[in-house]
Amino acid sequence: MARIRVLVVDDHRIFAESLAAALAAEQDVDVAAAGSGPAALRCLERAAAEGRRFDILLVDADLGTAADGTGPPLPVPAEMAYGGANGTPHNGIHSGPHSGPHGGPARAVNGRAADGIWLVGAVRSTQPGVRTVVLAERDDPRRAAVALQAGASGWVAKDCSLVRLLAVIRGVLREETHLPPALLTGVLRELTAARKHRTESERLVESLTPREREVLRCMVAGLGRKAVAERLFLSPHTVRTHMQNVLGKLGVHSTLAAVALARRAGVGPVDLAGEIVERGGQLA
């Protein structure tokens, strides 16, 4: 019988212990647990290195944040194994070590602790073979749509039955996507709106000149006016003019807004490591 390896990621210890114990009672399921995004990534990396890759990641949508998603970040331990002393597991839960060389709170994103949806994207980038399912306190079409865009295969209520959760786990392993029926209309609306915003953003970016697009990529990379001038061999005054033109053509009033629009349009940062920008030429 093929076994399903599941990693539960939740910073609420009682919930995580209960869920892990319930899943571990299934004959074909092995379970491990982590209490933060960074801890989960380390666990995934360690398992892959040992040839024991996880199949499913069950992650709290509000990992490391207030329950309503609006409050300040909650302190998140570097790693919570949910086991007994010295890492001894309870109820068949396979636990990892309690600390590691990269300890600390979850990575900050936009001034707050990285949440479960951030982790979905990170896992998609580093462990594309792992299927992720988001566990949520409440139905939220906008966040569910963002989770799907980040790479999640499912969105499930935390208070669902174990039978339902197991059905979702087995379903996503068959390449299915699972959403509560009540969320379908809202999620489709959000995805349609996101596509519309992306199309509009792409149209605005296309109105830029090649040099303005290069300046925009530098802005996305977080470079200031002086750094952009040095990189593109331009005067700070010329860079300032280009930046003002970029903001005007994109219809925004700040660098942050320009960067957000650029990312929606798929514009990535300039390669700070290896890209060589020609002096002069048609881009000037």
Short mmCIF file of C-alpha atoms in Angstrom, two decimals:
data_model
loop_
_atom_site.label_atom_id
_atom_site.label_comp_id
_atom_site.label_asym_id
_atom_site.label_seq_id
_atom_site.Cartn_x
_atom_site.Cartn_y
_atom_site.Cartn_z
CA MET A 1 0.00 0.00 0.00
CA ALA A 2 1.43 3.37 -1.06
CA ARG A 3 1.71 5.70 1.90
CA ILE A 4 0.74 9.36 1.87
CA ARG A 5 3.18 11.69 3.59
CA VAL A 6 1.47 14.77 5.05
CA LEU A 7 3.02 17.86 6.65
CA VAL A 8 0.69 19.90 8.89
CA VAL A 9 1.77 23.54 9.27
CA ASP A 10 -0.06 25.49 11.97
CA ASP A 11 1.11 27.67 14.85
CA HIS A 12 -1.88 26.70 17.02
CA ARG A 13 -0.40 23.74 18.84
CA ILE A 14 -3.59 22.09 20.11
CA PHE A 15 -5.21 22.16 16.69
CA ALA A 16 -2.08 20.83 14.99
CA GLU A 17 -1.64 18.02 17.51
CA SER A 18 -5.27 16.97 17.20
CA LEU A 19 -5.26 17.03 13.40
CA ALA A 20 -1.93 15.23 13.13
CA ALA A 21 -3.07 12.52 15.57
CA ALA A 22 -6.32 12.00 13.65
CA LEU A 23 -4.52 11.71 10.32
CA ALA A 24 -1.84 9.41 11.76
CA ALA A 25 -4.60 6.96 12.73
CA GLU A 26 -5.15 6.24 9.03
CA GLN A 27 -3.30 3.13 7.88
CA ASP A 28 -1.80 4.75 4.79
CA VAL A 29 -0.87 8.18 6.18
CA ASP A 30 2.39 9.36 7.76
CA VAL A 31 2.33 12.78 9.44
CA ALA A 32 4.82 15.42 10.50
CA ALA A 33 4.16 18.94 11.78
CA ALA A 34 5.83 22.34 11.78
CA GLY A 35 4.84 25.60 13.47
CA SER A 36 5.99 28.21 10.96
CA GLY A 37 6.65 28.75 7.27
CA PRO A 38 10.45 28.66 7.52
CA ALA A 39 10.26 25.52 9.68
CA ALA A 40 8.03 23.87 7.09
CA LEU A 41 10.46 24.71 4.28
CA ARG A 42 13.36 23.24 6.26
CA CYS A 43 11.31 20.11 6.93
CA LEU A 44 10.49 19.76 3.22
CA GLU A 45 14.13 20.25 2.25
CA ARG A 46 15.34 17.73 4.82
CA ALA A 47 12.80 15.13 3.70
CA ALA A 48 13.71 15.61 0.04
CA ALA A 49 17.41 15.23 0.83
CA GLU A 50 16.65 11.98 2.65
CA GLY A 51 14.53 10.65 -0.21
CA ARG A 52 11.29 10.89 1.81
CA ARG A 53 9.45 13.69 0.03
CA PHE A 54 6.12 14.86 1.35
CA ASP A 55 3.04 14.48 -0.82
CA ILE A 56 0.67 16.93 0.86
CA LEU A 57 1.10 20.18 2.77
CA LEU A 58 -1.83 21.22 4.99
CA VAL A 59 -1.23 24.86 5.88
CA ASP A 60 -3.12 27.33 8.04
CA ALA A 61 -4.26 30.32 5.94
CA ASP A 62 -3.54 32.64 8.88
CA LEU A 63 -0.20 31.11 9.78
CA GLY A 64 1.72 33.60 11.93
CA THR A 65 -1.00 36.28 11.82
CA ALA A 66 -4.03 37.27 13.85
CA ALA A 67 -7.04 35.03 13.39
CA ASP A 68 -8.93 37.67 11.37
CA GLY A 69 -5.89 38.32 9.19
CA THR A 70 -5.86 42.04 10.06
CA GLY A 71 -4.04 42.31 13.35
CA PRO A 72 -0.31 42.51 14.03
CA PRO A 73 1.84 39.44 13.46
CA LEU A 74 1.81 36.86 16.20
CA PRO A 75 5.17 35.62 17.48
CA VAL A 76 6.00 32.39 15.68
CA PRO A 77 8.50 29.89 17.09
CA ALA A 78 11.30 28.91 14.73
CA GLU A 79 9.99 25.36 14.72
CA MET A 80 7.34 23.46 16.68
CA ALA A 81 7.55 19.70 16.36
CA TYR A 82 4.50 18.99 18.57
CA GLY A 83 6.26 16.05 20.16
CA GLY A 84 7.37 15.03 23.61
CA ALA A 85 10.68 15.68 25.30
CA ASN A 86 13.72 15.46 23.05
CA GLY A 87 11.48 15.24 19.98
CA THR A 88 9.72 12.02 21.01
CA PRO A 89 6.50 11.96 18.96
CA HIS A 90 3.01 11.60 20.43
CA ASN A 91 0.33 9.33 18.93
CA GLY A 92 2.43 8.22 15.99
CA ILE A 93 3.30 11.75 14.88
CA HIS A 94 6.72 11.89 13.31
CA SER A 95 8.43 15.00 14.61
CA GLY A 96 11.50 16.89 13.49
CA PRO A 97 14.07 18.64 15.66
CA HIS A 98 12.96 21.61 17.72
CA SER A 99 15.47 24.08 16.41
CA GLY A 100 17.76 24.69 13.49
CA PRO A 101 20.45 27.03 12.27
CA HIS A 102 17.95 29.28 10.55
CA GLY A 103 15.57 29.91 13.43
CA GLY A 104 13.43 33.00 13.90
CA PRO A 105 9.94 34.25 13.09
CA ALA A 106 8.22 33.87 9.75
CA ARG A 107 9.56 36.06 6.98
CA ALA A 108 8.00 39.51 6.90
CA VAL A 109 5.93 40.36 3.84
CA ASN A 110 4.64 43.91 3.43
CA GLY A 111 5.36 44.60 7.08
CA ARG A 112 3.61 41.55 8.52
CA ALA A 113 4.54 37.96 9.17
CA ALA A 114 4.41 35.67 6.18
CA ASP A 115 1.09 33.82 6.18
CA GLY A 116 0.05 30.45 4.85
CA ILE A 117 -0.57 31.73 1.33
CA TRP A 118 3.00 33.05 1.20
CA LEU A 119 4.11 29.53 2.13
CA VAL A 120 2.01 28.04 -0.69
CA GLY A 121 3.92 30.13 -3.21
CA ALA A 122 7.27 29.33 -1.63
CA VAL A 123 6.58 25.59 -1.73
CA ARG A 124 5.43 25.79 -5.33
CA SER A 125 8.80 27.38 -6.20
CA THR A 126 11.00 25.06 -4.17
CA GLN A 127 9.02 21.78 -4.05
CA PRO A 128 6.70 21.74 -7.10
CA GLY A 129 5.81 18.10 -6.54
CA VAL A 130 4.14 18.83 -3.19
CA ARG A 131 0.38 19.47 -3.30
CA THR A 132 -0.86 22.13 -0.88
CA VAL A 133 -4.26 22.48 0.78
CA VAL A 134 -5.11 25.63 2.73
CA LEU A 135 -7.01 25.25 6.02
CA ALA A 136 -9.13 28.32 6.77
CA GLU A 137 -11.18 29.59 9.69
CA ARG A 138 -13.73 31.12 7.31
CA ASP A 139 -14.67 31.23 3.65
CA ASP A 140 -12.96 34.13 1.87
CA PRO A 141 -13.27 34.18 -1.95
CA ARG A 142 -10.51 36.76 -2.40
CA ARG A 143 -7.92 34.90 -0.33
CA ALA A 144 -8.99 31.55 -1.78
CA ALA A 145 -8.42 32.95 -5.28
CA VAL A 146 -5.00 34.25 -4.26
CA ALA A 147 -4.16 30.84 -2.78
CA LEU A 148 -5.10 29.09 -6.04
CA GLN A 149 -3.00 31.56 -8.02
CA ALA A 150 -0.11 30.86 -5.65
CA GLY A 151 -0.39 27.15 -6.40
CA ALA A 152 -2.80 25.68 -3.84
CA SER A 153 -4.85 22.66 -4.88
CA GLY A 154 -7.57 23.14 -2.30
CA TRP A 155 -9.22 25.38 0.29
CA VAL A 156 -10.91 23.63 3.21
CA ALA A 157 -12.66 24.86 6.34
CA LYS A 158 -10.81 24.02 9.55
CA ASP A 159 -14.01 22.68 11.08
CA CYS A 160 -14.69 20.21 8.26
CA SER A 161 -14.95 16.52 9.07
CA LEU A 162 -11.97 14.21 8.93
CA VAL A 163 -13.75 12.24 6.21
CA ARG A 164 -14.03 15.40 4.10
CA LEU A 165 -10.39 16.34 4.67
CA LEU A 166 -9.18 12.88 3.70
CA ALA A 167 -11.31 13.02 0.56
CA VAL A 168 -9.66 16.34 -0.36
CA ILE A 169 -6.18 14.95 0.32
CA ARG A 170 -6.77 11.93 -1.89
CA GLY A 171 -8.43 14.12 -4.51
CA VAL A 172 -5.57 16.58 -4.89
CA LEU A 173 -3.20 13.64 -5.27
CA ARG A 174 -5.29 12.80 -8.36
CA GLU A 175 -4.62 16.34 -9.67
CA GLU A 176 -8.07 17.59 -8.58
CA THR A 177 -8.76 21.08 -7.24
CA HIS A 178 -11.11 21.30 -4.26
CA LEU A 179 -13.15 24.31 -3.12
CA PRO A 180 -16.28 24.53 -0.95
CA PRO A 181 -19.31 24.89 -3.28
CA ALA A 182 -20.27 28.16 -1.58
CA LEU A 183 -16.95 29.68 -2.66
CA LEU A 184 -17.01 28.76 -6.34
CA THR A 185 -18.89 31.81 -7.65
CA GLY A 186 -16.86 34.25 -5.57
CA VAL A 187 -13.52 32.67 -6.50
CA LEU A 188 -14.36 32.69 -10.22
CA ARG A 189 -15.32 36.37 -9.92
CA GLU A 190 -12.02 37.16 -8.19
CA LEU A 191 -9.97 35.25 -10.77
CA THR A 192 -11.78 37.01 -13.62
CA ALA A 193 -11.15 40.41 -12.02
CA ALA A 194 -7.49 39.56 -11.47
CA ARG A 195 -7.13 38.60 -15.13
CA LYS A 196 -8.76 41.88 -16.16
CA HIS A 197 -6.41 43.89 -13.93
CA ARG A 198 -3.42 42.02 -15.35
CA THR A 199 -4.53 42.71 -18.93
CA GLU A 200 -4.96 46.42 -18.18
CA SER A 201 -1.59 46.54 -16.43
CA GLU A 202 0.08 44.86 -19.42
CA ARG A 203 -1.47 47.44 -21.76
CA LEU A 204 -0.13 50.32 -19.65
CA VAL A 205 3.36 48.80 -19.48
CA GLU A 206 3.37 48.37 -23.26
CA SER A 207 2.94 52.14 -23.60
CA LEU A 208 6.40 52.70 -22.09
CA THR A 209 9.50 53.22 -24.19
CA PRO A 210 12.27 50.59 -23.95
CA ARG A 211 14.30 52.87 -21.66
CA GLU A 212 11.28 53.55 -19.44
CA ARG A 213 10.67 49.81 -19.13
CA GLU A 214 14.28 49.35 -18.08
CA VAL A 215 13.85 52.07 -15.46
CA LEU A 216 10.66 50.36 -14.29
CA ARG A 217 12.52 47.05 -13.90
CA CYS A 218 15.11 48.86 -11.78
CA MET A 219 12.28 50.27 -9.65
CA VAL A 220 10.87 46.75 -9.22
CA ALA A 221 14.33 45.67 -8.04
CA GLY A 222 14.17 48.38 -5.37
CA LEU A 223 16.87 50.62 -6.80
CA GLY A 224 16.81 54.33 -5.94
CA ARG A 225 17.38 57.17 -8.40
CA LYS A 226 21.15 57.31 -7.85
CA ALA A 227 21.56 53.54 -8.24
CA VAL A 228 19.46 53.54 -11.42
CA ALA A 229 21.58 56.39 -12.82
CA GLU A 230 24.80 54.49 -12.14
CA ARG A 231 23.44 51.28 -13.61
CA LEU A 232 22.10 52.83 -16.79
CA PHE A 233 24.92 55.36 -17.18
CA LEU A 234 22.51 58.28 -17.00
CA SER A 235 22.43 61.46 -14.95
CA PRO A 236 20.18 61.52 -11.86
CA HIS A 237 18.19 64.30 -13.53
CA THR A 238 17.53 62.13 -16.59
CA VAL A 239 16.51 59.20 -14.38
CA ARG A 240 14.14 61.46 -12.49
CA THR A 241 12.52 62.48 -15.79
CA HIS A 242 12.18 58.83 -16.84
CA MET A 243 10.62 57.91 -13.48
CA GLN A 244 8.13 60.76 -13.73
CA ASN A 245 7.22 59.62 -17.25
CA VAL A 246 6.76 56.04 -16.01
CA LEU A 247 4.41 57.15 -13.22
CA GLY A 248 2.45 59.35 -15.61
CA LYS A 249 2.00 56.70 -18.28
CA LEU A 250 1.02 54.07 -15.70
CA GLY A 251 -1.44 56.48 -14.09
CA VAL A 252 -0.02 56.13 -10.57
CA HIS A 253 1.41 58.59 -8.08
CA SER A 254 4.11 56.63 -6.27
CA THR A 255 6.94 54.19 -6.89
CA LEU A 256 5.20 51.56 -4.77
CA ALA A 257 2.07 51.77 -6.91
CA ALA A 258 4.17 51.54 -10.08
CA VAL A 259 5.95 48.45 -8.76
CA ALA A 260 2.64 46.80 -7.81
CA LEU A 261 1.24 47.46 -11.30
CA ALA A 262 4.44 46.18 -12.91
CA ARG A 263 4.26 42.93 -10.98
CA ARG A 264 0.62 42.45 -12.01
CA ALA A 265 1.77 42.83 -15.60
CA GLY A 266 4.48 40.22 -15.10
CA VAL A 267 7.40 42.67 -15.13
CA GLY A 268 10.27 41.27 -13.12
CA PRO A 269 13.20 43.07 -11.51
CA VAL A 270 16.35 43.89 -13.42
CA ASP A 271 19.05 41.24 -12.99
CA LEU A 272 21.34 42.86 -10.43
CA ALA A 273 23.84 40.01 -10.58
CA GLY A 274 24.67 39.39 -14.19
CA GLU A 275 22.87 41.66 -16.62
CA ILE A 276 25.00 44.14 -18.58
CA VAL A 277 23.32 47.34 -19.75
CA GLU A 278 24.76 48.91 -22.89
CA ARG A 279 25.90 52.50 -22.72
CA GLY A 280 23.97 54.77 -25.08
CA GLY A 281 22.37 53.16 -28.12
CA GLN A 282 18.69 53.11 -28.98
CA LEU A 283 17.59 52.85 -25.33
CA ALA A 284 18.92 56.28 -24.41
#
